[in-house]
């Protein structure tokens, strides 16, 4: 058994600062002479100790890791080729034949991260140099720099080609991650989420909302969050973002949309046996932006600007119930108004004044406390890490927030030299007494907030029950349409208690140094007990309501991976990997509803007035797979990967046939390090080109689309025909992607520019294709349609300043551009409505793009001017294209400085080219609440546009609108999607962090290993024309889907300030 | 080494075993546990009928009652009461009617398999009810090919309305024949029938007879609608049903036999407006002068069931008002109407009486127009559970005058009928289009040339989803706009 095993890990050209025998080494298999090595590992540039550096041999046998001081103490076989590696640094190798103490190992920061080991599909670690596709890697610092409720927010601006659609749904704030553009006509464009090898996006990671929609008569959903957001960012070791199918070919069916691979921390060896670290994070959240409210005019409907009267008084009929602010000007006059003491009309006329901050008064400062403790340790055979985290969140809306406890355990044990068992388990309990309802509806806070007129004082709402009728009649001083916001916050509760376990057990057996078998079982399981309760006297539920949902998600995946690697001659290396997996996904949602209650304030099912409504829903699917990967390298310069995978998907089976369930797809990728072979100009220190071509198939993750079946109804014993025709001939969809890239480093690696161009097409999509309803059905399940995404990604890193113990500076930036095209739909289908807003819709039309917004707009003259009639603008009755909801251009710019123990990091990001409809804007303008509706009150206004003359020609509009209020109402009515659609371009000052690490001497005095204190800010400022809160938003729907394009009562945008203290003992 | 190879072989072998089992259980795994592969005909009746009627109510509020000036929206957009109907308004009923038609057609086929004549008959009556609504709303529509998506017909051909009506008549004949010797309904089956079977004291015999009466009464409604078209031979059939062969064509004989989906406050048997906000029902509209003044002149007790009092009286507002002249709301619908059981009216006894009165005036049948009219007037009141004023039939605005012109008689009948069709799908509008009665005032703010729309446009997506058939239909039928007259209206 001669030969060095170099599985997945190539020895590097030594770059260490010490002289040691470094030539390629033959070592003797039988030698078991053990030597002891100890020393410290430091950053070559800064001299700072590096904790967590892994020390292993060429067989990837781990001997230990450096502790918090960068120190290590290991026992290794004499002559072993030891490699010191850590993400973000160029690995260094070392071979010694005798024990040594006080070794000093210096690691160079790899600004390009090029020689770095990255985690790729199936958890296979690869050297980035060998990859023929682009991978973005983030380390722990990237995700903990400026912690927010959902750590995935930290991906913004750090990964080119990543588009995040945020639900904006409150403290739990789910995010939808889309890589390189939407490609699925059935709406399944989200990236795969993998946590320690466990695919969670199909189970605990899937959002399940309640309710049915964010607009009016629908039930407002609450965002309950998902397991992705619940990971404690401190537990994250690294995140790899694999953007194209080439990278994710080994994930098969579900990897076609790219993948986000999260690796959590493992135990590291520590000087004192056990390493203990504490991390405390305190942050506050405040509202960063408000619509441009007018404060000059008070409550009053159109034409009610002459007087104000709370109920009918000597002054005239009541004007108290409108939400509009077309009323009288605050001009020092007095009117009969609301008296909060008597709760009716004041006895005397009171001064007519506005309460400028009334919108703001309802909200509070949000707080977020995260405290965690981690214990870790390792010896030659075992390592373990246990971390416990507690999070307490109070959100900006009173009585909302949640508590989260996380326990993460990682253990690894070498039973023999050949057998290693590792396991990672993450348990999370997330508990909330109330998460806010979202959308635009009586049950939501934002519906009330927009309804607030300038002369209303928030204090008048605080006692939300009418005295003597507590629990039965709410206090609504003004409109009876607006539920009292304090009642909403304190009595209309959406509760959730979720238990989530994500874990895996892996056994690796090394038959030979170059032949190993890994067998792994992973499971993702979550159980969420949710409830919603509504008190008596609410608009939607006059006699209350109580509902519960029990949501159970489970995905079990068992797989094996057999790996073999070898060498032919001295230059040609190859490794072969073959594996298989069996995945089973189950989902159960049991909902019980009591739609009316007998007795107020009792929320259980025995208090139901009616027969309980039960809504059971379960689904299951399975995918079995075999796959193989061949990696070939020649002379450390040319690399090639070939993959092949065959899937069997249960979703393509029918109750009588499994003919279509099997499908195969391959991929190939190449990379060449040109700078190894071609003489480059001096400025260029490194150049690599890469190219890949990949296919991916998918059987959809939606079960039961192949057999016709009658659906249940609420009527006992009754059924209905389905509205979608099943397709027993269903075939897998196919994605083909091409990618080329160029990675160039200049000036001794001080500047790196990585450029990627890609194109991918997804065809034969499994979609519910609309048909003429006269056929008796809404749609038929078909294999049709093609969507193409092509784009560019650019990532730049630079280190303009670098000095030992001096000032260091680095810069980085990303830019991406994506062009999406709907190439084809079914023959007769001109458009597929992807989602609808309060008005208008997002449609996929042939030749258009995913995310195109259509809706009504102004009637315009041939030269594009708004047509007026009688002084008011005219609405065109035909739907028109009003922009695309996805920003085409995204970019970011970040910079970091370090000076001795200090460091400062700043990040800006921006997007351009997207548009969205704002319902909040429409309603505020319609109700005269915005500054823009002040001009012309009340001396008349002439609209800028034209009128059509009797002969059909156009001339400028000169008609004074009879009513200024009607003028603005006509302009900004909800139906006018055009007038209420705005650019979502923004530049955000996304992150800022300032850290100070105590000097090692001081730390030692304190008996600590390390101590760092940092202050940070997130989303500090934004520059945007968006008229309400945050241009970066989504709207969460009844089944948890997050859609962009239509703002429907969004919550205020917030900025976060935090303080972080991190101590190692 | 040997051991290694052995292990290796073992792995390969087990790999092959997994391979063979890769599709195992997939048939079971992909069988839907939430839905049923089979359905009994009676199981399809309630949800579909409920769906049709509640949606009809929804659109009666949104479209019919605006067009027909029961109420007007007090806002200044492009409002329906100004005869502005956006293209998008066409989708809702087209989409939902056709979906439910699928259930009724399927119910017929399932009943046919079981040779259950009763449910075949019921299915046909429901089919005709929905199909007639579709064609009366849009004109020429897919009919023969409709609901055949499951058989792969995704682009159904349009049929001429004349042909559709012929077939509707055929179906009603068939239903009448089937129900004449219908299979006995079991207790369970009775519970499945929301129109008659669930009524207290209902038996199989009364239920089947009532369905038969409903079918034949609706037959008369459709015959009258086609009565202006000689090729329909409607007059002969009307005479046969009413005069020459009434024994074979039983029709409604009292209010209790009316076809009404009686809403309750117990889900799911609730109305279209159950659980909604009163504001969305009546908060932004007001009853019109036309609607209120007639009731006031008649001293009609139905006002107490329908309208709010404003300033001590019932008072309406003008309809078709000009832009910028939005009137202030006065009397509005009572919130109680949102859960009113009678809003589920499909066809009632007084409507039949007014149909017969019209037929008598026009000489299609032999009976006394006055008797039919007066029976209708009284029953229209008692249908709502209120007592008619004592001198009601003598009221100067109600009193039948045999000397009056036919046109004035028609106006009288149809004015009464208009109120009987309160919240009854699109019937007020259909009858107005057919007869021009009642004589609605025309406000200055009307658009569409002041012309009452004669139909709804085809939904926009039909133009792409069913392009060739759409074009052929428009070529035969006429321009796809609001003013093209349907066959019976020509």
mmCIF file of N, CA, C and O in Angstrom, chain A residues 76 213 230 272 526 617 652 794 839:
data_model
loop_
_atom_site.group_PDB
_atom_site.id
_atom_site.type_symbol
_atom_site.label_atom_id
_atom_site.label_comp_id
_atom_site.label_asym_id
_atom_site.label_seq_id
_atom_site.Cartn_x
_atom_site.Cartn_y
_atom_site.Cartn_z
ATOM 1 N N UNK A 76 1.352 13.117 17.081
ATOM 2 C CA UNK A 76 1.156 12.646 15.710
ATOM 3 C C UNK A 76 2.215 11.601 15.369
ATOM 4 O O UNK A 76 3.258 11.539 16.000
ATOM 5 N N UNK A 213 -54.844 35.320 3.121
ATOM 6 C CA UNK A 213 -54.343 36.361 2.257
ATOM 7 C C UNK A 213 -54.256 37.654 3.019
ATOM 8 O O UNK A 213 -54.869 37.816 4.064
ATOM 9 N N UNK A 230 -34.058 30.184 12.562
ATOM 10 C CA UNK A 230 -33.862 29.863 13.970
ATOM 11 C C UNK A 230 -32.461 29.379 14.321
ATOM 12 O O UNK A 230 -32.173 29.105 15.478
ATOM 13 N N UNK A 272 -6.930 24.365 27.954
ATOM 14 C CA UNK A 272 -7.296 24.000 29.313
ATOM 15 C C UNK A 272 -8.216 22.790 29.375
ATOM 16 O O UNK A 272 -8.928 22.583 30.348
ATOM 17 N N UNK A 526 -39.994 18.843 12.843
ATOM 18 C CA UNK A 526 -40.484 19.957 13.638
ATOM 19 C C UNK A 526 -41.952 19.763 13.950
ATOM 20 O O UNK A 526 -42.705 19.182 13.170
ATOM 21 N N UNK A 617 -54.806 17.915 6.665
ATOM 22 C CA UNK A 617 -54.071 17.939 5.404
ATOM 23 C C UNK A 617 -52.756 17.196 5.615
ATOM 24 O O UNK A 617 -52.004 17.518 6.525
ATOM 25 N N UNK A 652 -43.937 11.437 -9.300
ATOM 26 C CA UNK A 652 -44.263 11.139 -10.697
ATOM 27 C C UNK A 652 -44.989 9.799 -10.834
ATOM 28 O O UNK A 652 -45.332 9.389 -11.936
ATOM 29 N N UNK A 794 -20.118 39.557 -10.403
ATOM 30 C CA UNK A 794 -18.760 40.045 -10.237
ATOM 31 C C UNK A 794 -18.494 40.163 -8.750
ATOM 32 O O UNK A 794 -19.322 40.685 -8.001
ATOM 33 N N UNK A 839 -54.794 45.014 -6.003
ATOM 34 C CA UNK A 839 -55.231 45.307 -7.375
ATOM 35 C C UNK A 839 -54.050 44.888 -8.236
ATOM 36 O O UNK A 839 -52.918 44.963 -7.802
#
